[in-house]
Tab-separated table of C-alpha atoms in Angstrom:
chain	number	residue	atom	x	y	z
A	1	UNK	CA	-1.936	19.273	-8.844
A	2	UNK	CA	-3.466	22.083	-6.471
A	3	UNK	CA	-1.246	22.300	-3.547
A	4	UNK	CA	-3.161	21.643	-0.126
A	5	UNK	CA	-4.373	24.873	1.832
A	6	UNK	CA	-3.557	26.752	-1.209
A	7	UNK	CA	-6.570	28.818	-1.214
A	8	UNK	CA	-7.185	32.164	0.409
A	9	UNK	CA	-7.793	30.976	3.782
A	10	UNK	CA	-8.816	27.902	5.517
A	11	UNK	CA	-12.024	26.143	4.204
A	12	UNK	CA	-15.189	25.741	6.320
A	13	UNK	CA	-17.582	22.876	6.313
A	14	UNK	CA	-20.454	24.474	7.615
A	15	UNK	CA	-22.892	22.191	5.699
A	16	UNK	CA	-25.350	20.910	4.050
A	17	UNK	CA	-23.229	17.830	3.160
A	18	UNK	CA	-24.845	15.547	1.457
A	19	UNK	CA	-24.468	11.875	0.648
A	20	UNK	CA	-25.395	10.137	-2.784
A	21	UNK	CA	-25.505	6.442	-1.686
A	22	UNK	CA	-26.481	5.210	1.654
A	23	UNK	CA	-24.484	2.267	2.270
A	24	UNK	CA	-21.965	1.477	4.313
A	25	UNK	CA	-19.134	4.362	3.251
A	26	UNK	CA	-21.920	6.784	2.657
A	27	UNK	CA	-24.338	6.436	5.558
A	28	UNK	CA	-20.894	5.969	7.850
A	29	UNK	CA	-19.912	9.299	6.504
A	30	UNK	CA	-23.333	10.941	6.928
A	31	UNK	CA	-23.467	9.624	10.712
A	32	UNK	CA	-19.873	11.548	11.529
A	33	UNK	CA	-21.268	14.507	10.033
A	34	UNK	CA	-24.164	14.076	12.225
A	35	UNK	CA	-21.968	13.476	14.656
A	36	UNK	CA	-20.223	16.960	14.157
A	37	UNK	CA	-23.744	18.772	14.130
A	38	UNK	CA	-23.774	19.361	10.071
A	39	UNK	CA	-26.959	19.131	8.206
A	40	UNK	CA	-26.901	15.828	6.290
A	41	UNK	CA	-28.967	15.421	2.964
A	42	UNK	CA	-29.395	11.631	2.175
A	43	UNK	CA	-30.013	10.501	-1.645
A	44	UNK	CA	-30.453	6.978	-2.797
A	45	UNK	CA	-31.940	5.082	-5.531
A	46	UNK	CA	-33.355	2.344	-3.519
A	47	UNK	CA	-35.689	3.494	-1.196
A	48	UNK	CA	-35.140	0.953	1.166
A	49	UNK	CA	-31.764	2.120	1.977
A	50	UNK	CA	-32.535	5.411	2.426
A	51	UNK	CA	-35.297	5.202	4.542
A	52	UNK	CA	-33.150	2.536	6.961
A	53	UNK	CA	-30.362	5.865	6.600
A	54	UNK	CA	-32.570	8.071	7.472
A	55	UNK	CA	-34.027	6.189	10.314
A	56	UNK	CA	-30.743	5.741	11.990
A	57	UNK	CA	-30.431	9.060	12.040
A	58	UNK	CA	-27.880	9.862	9.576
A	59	UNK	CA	-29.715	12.574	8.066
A	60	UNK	CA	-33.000	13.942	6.117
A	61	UNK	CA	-34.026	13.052	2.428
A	62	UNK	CA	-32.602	15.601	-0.047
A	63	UNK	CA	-35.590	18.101	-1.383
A	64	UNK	CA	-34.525	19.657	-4.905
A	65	UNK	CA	-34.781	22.785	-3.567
A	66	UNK	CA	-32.204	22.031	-0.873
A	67	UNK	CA	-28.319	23.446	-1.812
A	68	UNK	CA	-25.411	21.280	-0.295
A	69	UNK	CA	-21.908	22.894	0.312
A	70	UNK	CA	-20.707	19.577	-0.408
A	71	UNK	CA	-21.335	16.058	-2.310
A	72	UNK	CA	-20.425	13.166	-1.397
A	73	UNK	CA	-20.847	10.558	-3.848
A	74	UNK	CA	-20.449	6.846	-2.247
A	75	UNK	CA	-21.996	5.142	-5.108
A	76	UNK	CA	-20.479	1.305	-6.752
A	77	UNK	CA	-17.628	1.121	-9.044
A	78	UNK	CA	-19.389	0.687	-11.924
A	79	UNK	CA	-21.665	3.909	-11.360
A	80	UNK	CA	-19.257	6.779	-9.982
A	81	UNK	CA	-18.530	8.434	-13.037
A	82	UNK	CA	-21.986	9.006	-14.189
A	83	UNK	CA	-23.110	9.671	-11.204
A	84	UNK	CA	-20.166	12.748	-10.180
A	85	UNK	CA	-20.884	13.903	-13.665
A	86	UNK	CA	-24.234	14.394	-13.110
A	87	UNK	CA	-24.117	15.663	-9.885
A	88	UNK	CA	-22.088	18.076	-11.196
A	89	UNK	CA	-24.075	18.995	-13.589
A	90	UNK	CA	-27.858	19.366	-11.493
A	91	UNK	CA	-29.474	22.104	-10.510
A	92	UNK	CA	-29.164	23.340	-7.012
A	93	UNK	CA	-25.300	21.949	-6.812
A	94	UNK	CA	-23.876	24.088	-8.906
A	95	UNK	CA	-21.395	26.157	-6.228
A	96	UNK	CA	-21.281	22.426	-4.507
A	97	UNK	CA	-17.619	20.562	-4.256
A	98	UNK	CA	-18.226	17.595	-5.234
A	99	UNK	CA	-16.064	14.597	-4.071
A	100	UNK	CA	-16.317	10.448	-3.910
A	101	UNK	CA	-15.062	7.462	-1.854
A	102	UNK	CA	-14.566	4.966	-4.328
A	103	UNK	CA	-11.281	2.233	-4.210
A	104	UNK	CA	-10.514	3.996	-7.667
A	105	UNK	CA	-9.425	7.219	-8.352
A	106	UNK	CA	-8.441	7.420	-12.088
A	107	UNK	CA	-11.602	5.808	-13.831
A	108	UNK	CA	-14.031	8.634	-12.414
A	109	UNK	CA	-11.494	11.528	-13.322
A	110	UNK	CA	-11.200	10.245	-16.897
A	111	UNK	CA	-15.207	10.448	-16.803
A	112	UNK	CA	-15.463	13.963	-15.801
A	113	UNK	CA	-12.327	15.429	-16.666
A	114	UNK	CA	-14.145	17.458	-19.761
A	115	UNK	CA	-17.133	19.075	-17.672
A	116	UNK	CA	-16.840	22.431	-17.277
A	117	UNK	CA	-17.236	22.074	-13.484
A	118	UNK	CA	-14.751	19.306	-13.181
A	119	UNK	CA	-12.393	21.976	-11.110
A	120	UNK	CA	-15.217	21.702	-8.254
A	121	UNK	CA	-14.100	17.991	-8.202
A	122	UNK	CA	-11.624	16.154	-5.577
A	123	UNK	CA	-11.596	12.509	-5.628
A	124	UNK	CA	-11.129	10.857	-2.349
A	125	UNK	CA	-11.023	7.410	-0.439
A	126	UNK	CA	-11.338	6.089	2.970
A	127	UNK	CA	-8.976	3.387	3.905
A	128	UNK	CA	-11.817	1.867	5.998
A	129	UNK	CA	-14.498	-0.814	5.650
A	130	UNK	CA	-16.171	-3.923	6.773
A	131	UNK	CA	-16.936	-6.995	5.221
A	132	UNK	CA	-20.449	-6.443	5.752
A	133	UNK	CA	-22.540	-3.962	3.874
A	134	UNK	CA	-25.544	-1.697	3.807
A	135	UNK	CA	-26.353	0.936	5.961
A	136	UNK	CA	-27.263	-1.375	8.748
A	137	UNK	CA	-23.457	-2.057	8.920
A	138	UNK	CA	-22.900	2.202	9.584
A	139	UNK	CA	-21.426	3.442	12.314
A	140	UNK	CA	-20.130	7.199	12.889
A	141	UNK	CA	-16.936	6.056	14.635
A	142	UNK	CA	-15.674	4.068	10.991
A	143	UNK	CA	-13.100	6.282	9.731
A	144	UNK	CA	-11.614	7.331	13.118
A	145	UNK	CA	-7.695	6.790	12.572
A	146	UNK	CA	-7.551	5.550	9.758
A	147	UNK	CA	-6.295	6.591	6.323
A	148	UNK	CA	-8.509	8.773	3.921
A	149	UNK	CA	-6.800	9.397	0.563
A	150	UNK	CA	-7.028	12.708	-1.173
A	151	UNK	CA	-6.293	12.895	-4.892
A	152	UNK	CA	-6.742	16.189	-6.250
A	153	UNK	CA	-5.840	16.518	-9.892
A	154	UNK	CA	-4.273	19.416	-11.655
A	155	UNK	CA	-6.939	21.451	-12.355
A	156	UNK	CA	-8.714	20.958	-8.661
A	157	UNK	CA	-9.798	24.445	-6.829
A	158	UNK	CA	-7.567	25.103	-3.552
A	159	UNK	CA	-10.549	25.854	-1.871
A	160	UNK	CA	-12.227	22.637	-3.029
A	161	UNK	CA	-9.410	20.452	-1.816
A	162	UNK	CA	-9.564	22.270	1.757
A	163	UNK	CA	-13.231	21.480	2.021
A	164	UNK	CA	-12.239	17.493	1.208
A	165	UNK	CA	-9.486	17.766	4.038
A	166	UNK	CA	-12.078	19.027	6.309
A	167	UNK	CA	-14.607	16.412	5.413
A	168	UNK	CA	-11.622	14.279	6.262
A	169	UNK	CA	-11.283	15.875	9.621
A	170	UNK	CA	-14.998	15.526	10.701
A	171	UNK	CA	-14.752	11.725	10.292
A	172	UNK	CA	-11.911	11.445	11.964
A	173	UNK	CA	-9.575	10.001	8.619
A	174	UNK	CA	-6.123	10.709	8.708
A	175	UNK	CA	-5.410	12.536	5.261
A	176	UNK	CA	-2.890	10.864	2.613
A	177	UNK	CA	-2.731	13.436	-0.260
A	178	UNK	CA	-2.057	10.986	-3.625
A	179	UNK	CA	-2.123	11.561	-7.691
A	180	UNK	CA	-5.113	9.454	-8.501
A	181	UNK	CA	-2.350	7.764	-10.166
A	182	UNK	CA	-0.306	7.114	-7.092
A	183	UNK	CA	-3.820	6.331	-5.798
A	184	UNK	CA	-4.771	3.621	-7.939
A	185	UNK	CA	-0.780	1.790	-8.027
A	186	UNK	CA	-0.769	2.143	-4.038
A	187	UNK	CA	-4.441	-0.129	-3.495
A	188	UNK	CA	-3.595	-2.691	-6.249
A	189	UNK	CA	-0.113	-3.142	-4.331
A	190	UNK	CA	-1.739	-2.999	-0.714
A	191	UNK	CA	-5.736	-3.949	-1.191
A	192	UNK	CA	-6.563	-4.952	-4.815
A	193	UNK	CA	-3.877	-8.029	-5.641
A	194	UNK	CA	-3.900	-9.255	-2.087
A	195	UNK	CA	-7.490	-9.569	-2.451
A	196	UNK	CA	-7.301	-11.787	-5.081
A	197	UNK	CA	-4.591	-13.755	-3.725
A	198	UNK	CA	-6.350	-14.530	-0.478
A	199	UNK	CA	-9.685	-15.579	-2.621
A	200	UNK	CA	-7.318	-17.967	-5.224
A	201	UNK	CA	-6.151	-19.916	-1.176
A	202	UNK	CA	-9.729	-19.560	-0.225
A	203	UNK	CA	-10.825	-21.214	-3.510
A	204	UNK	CA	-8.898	-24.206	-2.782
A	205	UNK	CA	-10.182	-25.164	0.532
A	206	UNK	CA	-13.843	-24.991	-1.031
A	207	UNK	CA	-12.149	-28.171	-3.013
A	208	UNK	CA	-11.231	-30.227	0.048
A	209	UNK	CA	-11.961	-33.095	1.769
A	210	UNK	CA	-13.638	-32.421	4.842
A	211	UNK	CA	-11.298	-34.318	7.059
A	212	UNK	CA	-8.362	-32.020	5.883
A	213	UNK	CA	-10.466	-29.013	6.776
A	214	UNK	CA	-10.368	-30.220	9.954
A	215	UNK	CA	-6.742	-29.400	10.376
A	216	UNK	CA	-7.370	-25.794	9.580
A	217	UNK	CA	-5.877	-23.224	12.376
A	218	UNK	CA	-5.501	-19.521	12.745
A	219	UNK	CA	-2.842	-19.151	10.289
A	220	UNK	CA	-5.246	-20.165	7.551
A	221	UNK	CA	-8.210	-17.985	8.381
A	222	UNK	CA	-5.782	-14.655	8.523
A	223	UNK	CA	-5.099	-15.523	4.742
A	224	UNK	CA	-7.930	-15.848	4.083
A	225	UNK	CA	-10.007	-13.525	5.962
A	226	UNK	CA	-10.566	-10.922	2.942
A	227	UNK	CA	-11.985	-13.270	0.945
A	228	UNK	CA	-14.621	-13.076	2.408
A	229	UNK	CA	-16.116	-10.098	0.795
A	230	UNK	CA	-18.824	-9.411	-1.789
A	231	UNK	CA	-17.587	-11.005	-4.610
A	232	UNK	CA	-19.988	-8.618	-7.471
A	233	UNK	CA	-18.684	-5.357	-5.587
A	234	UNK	CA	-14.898	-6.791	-5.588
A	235	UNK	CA	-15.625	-7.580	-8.934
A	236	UNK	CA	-16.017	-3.986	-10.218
A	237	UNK	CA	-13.032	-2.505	-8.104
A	238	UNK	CA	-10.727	-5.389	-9.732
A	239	UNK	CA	-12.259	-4.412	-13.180
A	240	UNK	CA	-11.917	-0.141	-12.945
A	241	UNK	CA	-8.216	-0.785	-12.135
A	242	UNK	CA	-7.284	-3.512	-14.005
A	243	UNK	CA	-4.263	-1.986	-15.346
A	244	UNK	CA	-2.486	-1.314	-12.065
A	245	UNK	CA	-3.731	-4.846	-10.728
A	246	UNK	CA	-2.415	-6.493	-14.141
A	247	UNK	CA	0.818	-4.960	-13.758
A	248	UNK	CA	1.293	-6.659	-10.496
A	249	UNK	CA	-0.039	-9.686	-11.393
A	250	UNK	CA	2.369	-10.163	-13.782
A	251	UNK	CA	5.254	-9.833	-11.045
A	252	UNK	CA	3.319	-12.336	-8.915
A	253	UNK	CA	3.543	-14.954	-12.159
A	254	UNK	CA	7.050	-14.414	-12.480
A	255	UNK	CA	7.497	-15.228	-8.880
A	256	UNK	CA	5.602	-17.882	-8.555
A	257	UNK	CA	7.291	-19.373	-11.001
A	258	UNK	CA	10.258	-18.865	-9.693
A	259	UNK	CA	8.925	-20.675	-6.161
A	260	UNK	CA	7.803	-23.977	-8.075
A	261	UNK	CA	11.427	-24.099	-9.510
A	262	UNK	CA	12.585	-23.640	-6.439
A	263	UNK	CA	10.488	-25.813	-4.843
A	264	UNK	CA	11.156	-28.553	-7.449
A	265	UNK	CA	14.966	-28.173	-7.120
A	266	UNK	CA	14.727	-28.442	-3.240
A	267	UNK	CA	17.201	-25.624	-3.001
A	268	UNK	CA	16.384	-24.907	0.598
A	269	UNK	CA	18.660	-22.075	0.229
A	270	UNK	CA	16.841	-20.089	-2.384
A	271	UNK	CA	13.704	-20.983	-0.522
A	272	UNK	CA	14.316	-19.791	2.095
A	273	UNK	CA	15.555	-16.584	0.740
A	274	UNK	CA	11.553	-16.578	-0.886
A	275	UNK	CA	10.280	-17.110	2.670
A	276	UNK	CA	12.714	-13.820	3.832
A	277	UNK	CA	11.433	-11.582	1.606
A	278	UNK	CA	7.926	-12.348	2.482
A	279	UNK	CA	9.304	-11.312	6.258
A	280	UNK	CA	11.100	-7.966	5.493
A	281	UNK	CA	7.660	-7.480	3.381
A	282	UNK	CA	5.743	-7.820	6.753
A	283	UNK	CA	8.091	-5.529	8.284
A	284	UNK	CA	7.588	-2.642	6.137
A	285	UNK	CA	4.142	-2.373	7.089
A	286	UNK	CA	3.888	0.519	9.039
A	287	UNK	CA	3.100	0.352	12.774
A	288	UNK	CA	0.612	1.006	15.214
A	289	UNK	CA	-0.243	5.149	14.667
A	290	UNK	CA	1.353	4.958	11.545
A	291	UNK	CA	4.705	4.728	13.165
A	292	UNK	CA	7.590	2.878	12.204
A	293	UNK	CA	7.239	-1.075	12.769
A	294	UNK	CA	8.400	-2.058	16.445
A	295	UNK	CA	9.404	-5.685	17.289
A	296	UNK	CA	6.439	-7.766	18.192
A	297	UNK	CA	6.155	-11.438	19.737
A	298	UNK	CA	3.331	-13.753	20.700
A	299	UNK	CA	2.615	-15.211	23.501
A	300	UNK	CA	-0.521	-18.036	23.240
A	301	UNK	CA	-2.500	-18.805	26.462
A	302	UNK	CA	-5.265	-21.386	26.500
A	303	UNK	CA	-8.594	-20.077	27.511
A	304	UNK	CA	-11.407	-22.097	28.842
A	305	UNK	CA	-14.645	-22.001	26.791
A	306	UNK	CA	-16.674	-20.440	29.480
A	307	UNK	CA	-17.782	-17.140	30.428
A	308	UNK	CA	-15.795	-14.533	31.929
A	309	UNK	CA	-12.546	-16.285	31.165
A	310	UNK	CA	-11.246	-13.871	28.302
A	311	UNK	CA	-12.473	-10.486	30.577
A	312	UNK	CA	-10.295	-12.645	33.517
A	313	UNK	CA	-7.186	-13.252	30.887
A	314	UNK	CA	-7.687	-9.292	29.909
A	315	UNK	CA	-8.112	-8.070	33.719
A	316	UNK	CA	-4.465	-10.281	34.623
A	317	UNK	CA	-2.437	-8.992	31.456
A	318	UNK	CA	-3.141	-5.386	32.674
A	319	UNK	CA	-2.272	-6.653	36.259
A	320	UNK	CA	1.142	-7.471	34.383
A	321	UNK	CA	1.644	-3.591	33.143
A	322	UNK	CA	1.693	-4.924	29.252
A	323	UNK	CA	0.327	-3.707	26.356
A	324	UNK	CA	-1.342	-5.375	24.351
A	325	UNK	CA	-1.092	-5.065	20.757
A	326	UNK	CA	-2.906	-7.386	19.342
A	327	UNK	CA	-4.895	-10.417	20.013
A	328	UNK	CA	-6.194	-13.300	18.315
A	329	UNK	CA	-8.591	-16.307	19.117
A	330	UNK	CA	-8.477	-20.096	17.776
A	331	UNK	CA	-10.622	-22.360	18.605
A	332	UNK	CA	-9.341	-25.866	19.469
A	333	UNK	CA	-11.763	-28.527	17.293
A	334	UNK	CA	-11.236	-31.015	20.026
A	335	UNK	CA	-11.543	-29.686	23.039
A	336	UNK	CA	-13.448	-26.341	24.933
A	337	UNK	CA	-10.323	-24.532	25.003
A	338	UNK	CA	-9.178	-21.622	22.878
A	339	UNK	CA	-5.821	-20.699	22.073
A	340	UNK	CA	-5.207	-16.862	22.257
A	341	UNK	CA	-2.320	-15.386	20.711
A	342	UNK	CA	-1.134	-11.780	22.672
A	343	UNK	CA	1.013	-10.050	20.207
A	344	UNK	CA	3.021	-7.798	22.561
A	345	UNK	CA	6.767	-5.501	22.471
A	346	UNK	CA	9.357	-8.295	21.920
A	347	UNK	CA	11.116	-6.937	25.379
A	348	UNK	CA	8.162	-7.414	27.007
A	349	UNK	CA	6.698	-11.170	26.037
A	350	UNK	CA	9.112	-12.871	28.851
A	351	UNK	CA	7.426	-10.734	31.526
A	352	UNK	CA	4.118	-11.111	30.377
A	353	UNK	CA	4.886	-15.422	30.598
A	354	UNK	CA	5.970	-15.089	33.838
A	355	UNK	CA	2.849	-12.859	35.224
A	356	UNK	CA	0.178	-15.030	33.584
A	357	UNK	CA	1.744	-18.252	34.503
A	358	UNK	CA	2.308	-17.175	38.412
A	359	UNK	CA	-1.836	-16.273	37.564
A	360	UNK	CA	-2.730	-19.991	36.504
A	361	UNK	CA	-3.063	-19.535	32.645
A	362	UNK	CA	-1.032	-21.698	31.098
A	363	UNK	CA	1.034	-20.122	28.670
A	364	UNK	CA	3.482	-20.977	25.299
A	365	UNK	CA	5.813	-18.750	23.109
């Protein structure tokens, strides 16, 4: 694998860049380079799309004379190797680096690893993403903070792996370099499996009775909240890399397995041992910044249904000198009163109870 900054000197994107696919990766990426002042070339097979692209101002309509420094390809699944072959192939591309964004790294390198321009390819992927779609859905500011995989492979130009880290750069990602191998293991363990494990809970409230529906709370809409994406496109990133997701499916079988015979025995012991490991698992996630995970607690406060109450709750918790990390908002079925949950520092949760309560909110750990 080509080691980053390897080349002669440091790589400028000076532009064109331009975007093959205009929804809501690609016409998010052509808006930041906008954003930066690079010349954006848009391409898309449906017209509609482009024009609505090019409209919001995310760039111009690629001409076949026009000559891009760079190519990104933010295409479906099921299209990204035929498309970054061709690409790399056309006419008026052919000093271009070419990279993608697509959830799977290893597929589109197998499709273009025999081209004889395959060393002008870097494959790369945004950590970022919406469950809406289309360009519509854009906005330059998507990537800002958060991770952008880069997975050269061995036969990558240095020069053509700087160019991806300063595509990186210009939307604001925060560069992981990855095998695609690496690549493809790390989003089945982090993206891929938990997607399919929040739609198989989703699936079963579809099957209930409405009056147990009515007992649903927060807890069940974070599990579930993924599930909520476009099943056809989820579809096609499940399929290109089914053999990571498979291999971590099986592990989930064995375990849950293990948790009905557990669960059948009423060993609380060994369940609850089930129910630690899904803690430490929590814990490992990485932090805010990408730091090391701090000790958080939540505080819930109940929230009249009116206007102005949440900017009131927000204006008081800075009065109390907390931060706050996180925030969530349930809605109570009976009542026009919502229950928000401040996720603050452990050492600072007690303090924050005290402020809000001396404010009139009325507060519970």
């Amino acid at each position: 694998m080509s080691t980053p900054g390897a080349g002669g000197g440091p790589a400028r994107l000076d532009g064109p860049v331009e975007v093959v696919g205009t929804g809501l990766l690609g016409t998010s990426i052509a808006l930041a380079c906008r954003r930066a002042g690079l010349e954006v070339l848009l391409t898309d097979v449906a017209e509609e799309h482009l024009r609505t692209a090019s409209q919001l101002g995310a760039g111009r309509p690629r001409r076949p004379e026009d000559a891009p420094q760079l190519v990104v390809v933010a295409v479906p699944p099921d299209h990204l190797g035929a498309v970054i072959e061709r690409v790399l192939g056309e006419g008026g591309r052919d000093d271009a680096v070419v990279t993608d964004v697509g959830s799977v790294k290893t597929g589109p390198l197998e499709a273009v690893a025999a081209h004889p321009r395959s060393h002008r390819y870097v494959g790369s992927h945004p950590m970022a993403g919406s469950e809406r779609s289309g360009p519509l859905a854009a906005s330059a500011s998507l990537f800002d903070g958060r991770p952008w995989a880069i997975t050269p492979h061995s036969t990558s130009d240095p020069d053509a792996v700087e160019l991806v880290e300063r595509l990186v750069e210009v939307c604001g990602g925060a560069r992981v370099w990855l095998t695609p191998q690496e690549h493809d293991r790390a989003v089945a363990r982090t993206s891929h499996v938990p997607h399919l494990l929040a739609s198989l809970a989703a699936g079963r409230l579809a099957e209930a009775p409405e009056h147990h529906l009515q007992l649903s709370g927060q807890g069940v809409r974070d599990v579930t909240r993924v599930a909520a994406g476009d099943p056809a496109l989820y579809g096609q990133i499940l399929s290109a890399n089914a053999e990571a997701v498979l291999g971590l499916l099986g592990e989930v079988r064995d375990q849950l397995q293990q948790v009905i015979d557990v669960v059948g025995s009423g060993d609380r012991e060994a369940l609850v041992r089930v129910l630690e490991a899904g803690v430490a698992g929590t814990r490992a996630i990485p932090g805010k910044h990408g730091g090391p995970p701090r000790p958080m607690a939540s505080l819930w406060v109940q929230v009249p249904d009116h206007p102005g109450e949440l900017a009131r709750l927000f204006a008081d918790a800075v009065a109390s000198e907390v931060n706050i990390e996180d925030l969530r908002i349930d809605h109570d079925l009976a009542r026009e009163v919502g229950q928000v949950e401040l996720v603050v520092a452990a050492d600072r949760v007690a303090h924050l109870h005290t402020s809000l309560e001396s404010r009139g909110w009325v507060t519970h750990g």
